[in-house]
Short mmCIF file of C-alpha atoms in Angstrom, two decimals:
data_model
loop_
_atom_site.label_atom_id
_atom_site.label_comp_id
_atom_site.label_asym_id
_atom_site.label_seq_id
_atom_site.Cartn_x
_atom_site.Cartn_y
_atom_site.Cartn_z
CA MET O 1 11.75 -21.99 -11.66
CA ALA O 2 8.38 -20.38 -11.84
CA PRO O 3 7.88 -17.22 -14.19
CA LEU O 4 8.04 -13.84 -12.60
CA LEU O 5 4.76 -13.32 -10.85
CA HIS O 6 3.50 -10.19 -12.16
CA GLU O 7 0.06 -11.02 -12.83
CA VAL O 8 -2.47 -12.94 -10.39
CA ASP O 9 -5.64 -13.93 -12.00
CA THR O 10 -8.19 -13.87 -9.00
CA PRO O 11 -11.28 -12.01 -8.15
CA THR O 12 -10.51 -9.01 -5.99
CA LYS O 13 -12.05 -6.23 -3.83
CA GLU O 14 -10.95 -2.64 -3.43
CA ALA O 15 -9.80 -0.77 -0.48
CA THR O 16 -8.52 2.94 -0.23
CA PHE O 17 -6.93 4.86 2.68
CA GLY O 18 -5.31 8.00 3.42
CA MET O 19 -2.30 7.57 5.93
CA ALA O 20 -0.37 10.78 5.49
CA CYS O 21 2.59 10.30 2.94
CA PHE O 22 1.73 7.45 0.45
CA TRP O 23 5.00 5.82 0.13
CA ALA O 24 5.06 4.20 3.39
CA PRO O 25 1.53 2.25 3.13
CA ASP O 26 2.40 1.27 -0.51
CA CYS O 27 5.35 -0.72 1.20
CA LEU O 28 3.19 -1.96 4.18
CA PHE O 29 0.14 -3.29 1.99
CA GLY O 30 2.34 -4.51 -0.77
CA ALA O 31 3.94 -7.03 1.44
CA THR O 32 0.79 -8.02 3.11
CA PRO O 33 -0.44 -11.61 2.31
CA GLY O 34 -3.60 -11.45 0.39
CA VAL O 35 -3.06 -8.19 -1.22
CA ILE O 36 -2.77 -8.51 -5.03
CA ARG O 37 -2.04 -5.04 -6.25
CA THR O 38 -1.26 -1.57 -5.01
CA LYS O 39 -0.89 2.03 -6.24
CA VAL O 40 -0.67 5.27 -5.11
CA GLY O 41 -2.68 8.47 -6.03
CA TYR O 42 -4.93 11.25 -5.27
CA THR O 43 -8.71 11.08 -4.32
CA GLY O 44 -11.55 12.77 -2.24
CA GLY O 45 -11.50 16.00 -3.94
CA SER O 46 -13.56 17.91 -6.73
CA LYS O 47 -10.75 19.12 -8.96
CA GLY O 48 -10.22 16.76 -12.12
CA THR O 49 -6.67 15.63 -12.91
CA PRO O 50 -4.82 16.59 -9.72
CA SER O 51 -0.95 16.27 -9.58
CA TYR O 52 1.47 16.16 -6.90
CA HIS O 53 2.28 19.85 -7.17
CA ASN O 54 -1.20 20.94 -7.71
CA LEU O 55 -3.51 18.74 -5.55
CA SER O 56 -6.28 21.26 -4.92
CA ASP O 57 -8.67 19.61 -2.49
CA HIS O 58 -7.46 15.94 -2.86
CA THR O 59 -5.60 13.91 -0.56
CA GLU O 60 -2.76 11.27 -0.98
CA ALA O 61 -3.97 7.83 -1.09
CA ILE O 62 -3.13 4.14 -1.15
CA HIS O 63 -5.41 1.97 -3.49
CA ILE O 64 -5.39 -1.64 -2.74
CA GLU O 65 -6.77 -4.73 -4.50
CA TYR O 66 -7.00 -7.71 -2.21
CA ASP O 67 -8.17 -11.45 -2.39
CA PRO O 68 -11.18 -11.64 0.06
CA LYS O 69 -10.38 -15.18 0.26
CA GLU O 70 -7.07 -14.58 1.65
CA ILE O 71 -7.58 -11.36 3.68
CA ASP O 72 -10.45 -9.58 4.96
CA TYR O 73 -11.42 -5.90 5.30
CA SER O 74 -11.28 -5.99 8.96
CA THR O 75 -7.47 -6.97 8.80
CA LEU O 76 -6.70 -4.13 6.46
CA LEU O 77 -8.40 -1.78 8.84
CA LYS O 78 -6.28 -3.02 11.61
CA LEU O 79 -3.20 -2.26 9.64
CA PHE O 80 -4.65 1.12 8.82
CA TRP O 81 -5.15 2.09 12.30
CA GLU O 82 -1.84 0.60 13.63
CA ASN O 83 0.59 2.13 11.14
CA HIS O 84 -0.17 5.84 11.16
CA ASN O 85 -1.25 8.61 13.47
CA PRO O 86 -5.05 9.04 13.37
CA SER O 87 -4.79 11.87 15.88
CA ALA O 88 -2.32 13.95 14.03
CA ARG O 89 -3.72 17.02 12.55
CA MET O 90 -2.45 17.69 9.16
CA LYS O 91 -2.94 19.53 6.06
CA LEU O 92 -5.55 18.11 3.60
CA GLN O 93 -2.84 16.27 1.55
CA TYR O 94 -1.93 14.01 4.48
CA THR O 95 -5.32 13.73 6.13
CA SER O 96 -6.20 10.27 7.78
CA MET O 97 -8.98 8.84 5.52
CA ILE O 98 -11.02 5.95 5.02
CA TRP O 99 -12.84 5.72 1.54
CA TYR O 100 -15.46 2.89 1.53
CA HIS O 101 -16.27 0.89 -1.48
CA ASP O 102 -19.59 -0.74 -0.22
CA ASN O 103 -21.88 -0.66 2.84
CA GLU O 104 -20.17 -3.37 4.58
CA GLN O 105 -16.91 -1.47 4.52
CA LYS O 106 -18.64 1.65 5.63
CA GLU O 107 -19.95 -0.20 8.69
CA LEU O 108 -16.61 -1.72 9.53
CA ALA O 109 -14.91 1.45 9.24
CA GLU O 110 -17.46 3.25 11.34
CA SER O 111 -17.29 0.56 14.03
CA THR O 112 -13.36 0.60 14.15
CA LEU O 113 -13.38 4.48 14.42
CA LYS O 114 -15.55 4.12 17.49
CA GLU O 115 -13.19 1.72 18.90
CA GLN O 116 -10.24 3.89 18.29
CA GLU O 117 -11.95 7.11 19.87
CA ASN O 118 -12.41 4.90 22.95
CA LYS O 119 -8.68 3.96 23.00
CA HIS O 120 -7.12 7.40 22.32
CA LYS O 121 -6.80 10.27 24.86
CA LEU O 122 -6.38 12.57 21.77
CA PRO O 123 -9.41 13.17 19.31
CA ILE O 124 -9.24 11.05 16.24
CA VAL O 125 -9.26 13.16 13.15
CA THR O 126 -9.76 10.28 10.65
CA LYS O 127 -12.66 10.96 8.29
CA ILE O 128 -14.86 8.41 6.62
CA ALA O 129 -16.22 9.06 3.10
CA PRO O 130 -17.53 7.04 -0.02
CA ALA O 131 -14.84 6.18 -2.52
CA SER O 132 -14.70 8.57 -5.47
CA THR O 133 -12.50 8.96 -8.59
CA PHE O 134 -8.97 7.93 -7.85
CA TYR O 135 -6.34 9.58 -9.89
CA ASP O 136 -3.00 7.67 -10.29
CA ALA O 137 0.11 9.46 -8.85
CA GLU O 138 2.87 10.24 -11.32
CA ASP O 139 5.06 7.26 -12.35
CA TYR O 140 8.08 8.07 -10.07
CA HIS O 141 5.77 7.67 -6.82
CA GLN O 142 4.68 4.22 -7.74
CA LYS O 143 6.66 1.53 -5.80
CA TYR O 144 8.90 4.36 -4.77
CA ARG O 145 11.18 2.18 -2.56
CA LEU O 146 11.49 -0.45 -5.21
CA GLN O 147 12.47 2.10 -7.79
CA GLY O 148 15.36 3.21 -5.41
CA HIS O 149 17.01 -0.19 -6.52
CA PRO O 150 17.30 0.16 -10.32
CA TRP O 151 19.26 -3.04 -10.82
CA LEU O 152 16.35 -5.06 -8.97
CA CYS O 153 13.64 -3.00 -11.30
CA GLU O 154 15.67 -4.13 -14.49
CA ALA O 155 15.99 -7.67 -13.10
CA ILE O 156 12.32 -8.14 -12.89
CA GLY O 157 11.61 -6.22 -16.12
CA MET O 158 9.87 -3.16 -14.26
CA LYS O 159 11.70 0.04 -15.45
CA SER O 160 8.41 2.05 -15.84
CA GLY O 161 5.98 3.28 -13.27
CA ALA O 162 3.06 2.37 -15.46
CA LYS O 163 4.05 -1.45 -15.27
CA LEU O 164 4.97 -1.07 -11.63
CA LYS O 165 1.37 -0.02 -10.76
CA ASN O 166 -0.09 -3.47 -12.03
CA SER O 167 2.47 -6.00 -10.97
CA HIS O 168 1.86 -8.14 -8.12
CA LEU O 169 5.70 -8.88 -7.96
CA ALA O 170 6.49 -5.25 -7.78
CA ALA O 171 4.09 -4.75 -4.87
CA ARG O 172 5.66 -7.48 -2.74
CA LEU O 173 9.17 -6.29 -3.44
CA ASN O 174 8.39 -2.72 -2.67
CA GLY O 175 7.64 -3.88 0.79
CA TYR O 176 10.23 -6.29 1.11
CA VAL O 177 13.26 -4.08 0.23
CA ILE O 178 12.45 -2.00 3.41
CA GLY O 179 11.87 -5.04 5.46
CA CYS O 180 7.97 -5.34 5.61
CA GLY O 181 6.84 -8.75 5.84
CA GLY O 182 10.01 -10.02 7.30
CA VAL O 183 12.65 -12.72 6.18
CA ASN O 184 10.45 -15.81 7.22
CA GLN O 185 7.53 -14.63 4.97
CA PHE O 186 9.97 -13.73 2.11
CA ASN O 187 11.52 -17.22 2.33
CA ALA O 188 8.20 -18.97 2.67
CA GLU O 189 6.88 -17.31 -0.73
CA VAL O 190 10.04 -16.54 -2.65
CA GLY O 191 9.71 -19.81 -4.73
CA LYS O 192 6.36 -18.52 -6.10
CA LEU O 193 7.51 -15.16 -7.02
CA GLY O 194 9.86 -16.47 -10.04
CA LEU O 195 13.07 -14.80 -8.83
CA ASP O 196 16.40 -16.12 -9.94
CA GLU O 197 18.97 -17.01 -7.23
CA LYS O 198 20.87 -13.82 -7.56
CA THR O 199 17.89 -11.56 -7.41
CA ALA O 200 16.37 -13.55 -4.48
CA ASP O 201 19.64 -13.15 -2.35
CA TYR O 202 19.69 -9.40 -3.25
CA VAL O 203 16.13 -9.01 -1.89
CA ARG O 204 16.70 -11.26 1.11
CA LYS O 205 19.83 -9.25 2.09
CA LEU O 206 17.59 -6.09 2.23
CA VAL O 207 14.81 -7.70 4.23
CA ILE O 208 17.29 -8.96 6.74
CA LYS O 209 19.02 -5.49 6.97
CA ASN O 210 15.68 -3.55 7.16
CA GLU O 211 13.23 -5.94 9.20
CA GLY O 212 11.87 -4.03 12.21
CA ASN O 213 12.98 -0.72 11.08
CA GLY O 214 9.59 0.42 10.74
CA LEU O 215 7.85 2.49 8.03
CA THR O 216 9.51 5.80 6.58
CA CYS O 217 8.58 8.39 3.97
#
């Protein structure tokens, strides 16, 4: 059996999005092939060291590290647009945002924004801005859905939020436990994840139960 796949040693690029509550996109992108790591946090504001109960002018965000050989930024943008409401007017904490990390990302973000504006009857409120300091959210927010399964966290040696932020396996399972990715994808890659039979069966049952139920926060 392969070792637990917590670390993936491959060059990555970054992507950062605001899609309202950050628990849902953490699941979505965590189970997306080509995504290596995810973490949730706060960014976009001027105040240092924001917290969940003292955000000031920051926004909840998902930070993604992805393998550009396996998935491109355009695909991540497609998932961004398709999995939240870019027309919803919400308070700053939950604003729809794209923070770009280079000029290519900026151009792609602006191009897709124009496409969305042509598709939607309601005005798009999504803002595009350069990436700035990303402040990690509190440990209890990291891989929130996975942490709802204490036995599973213990089985993979991931009891703390600090470790959950950096684990590839935790990112995958955080999506799978709510059905993201689907059972066929899980079965195709489970051998690489290093799960024993009991743990794999536990996760598989959750994928089957929740597949197609959509994202929730």
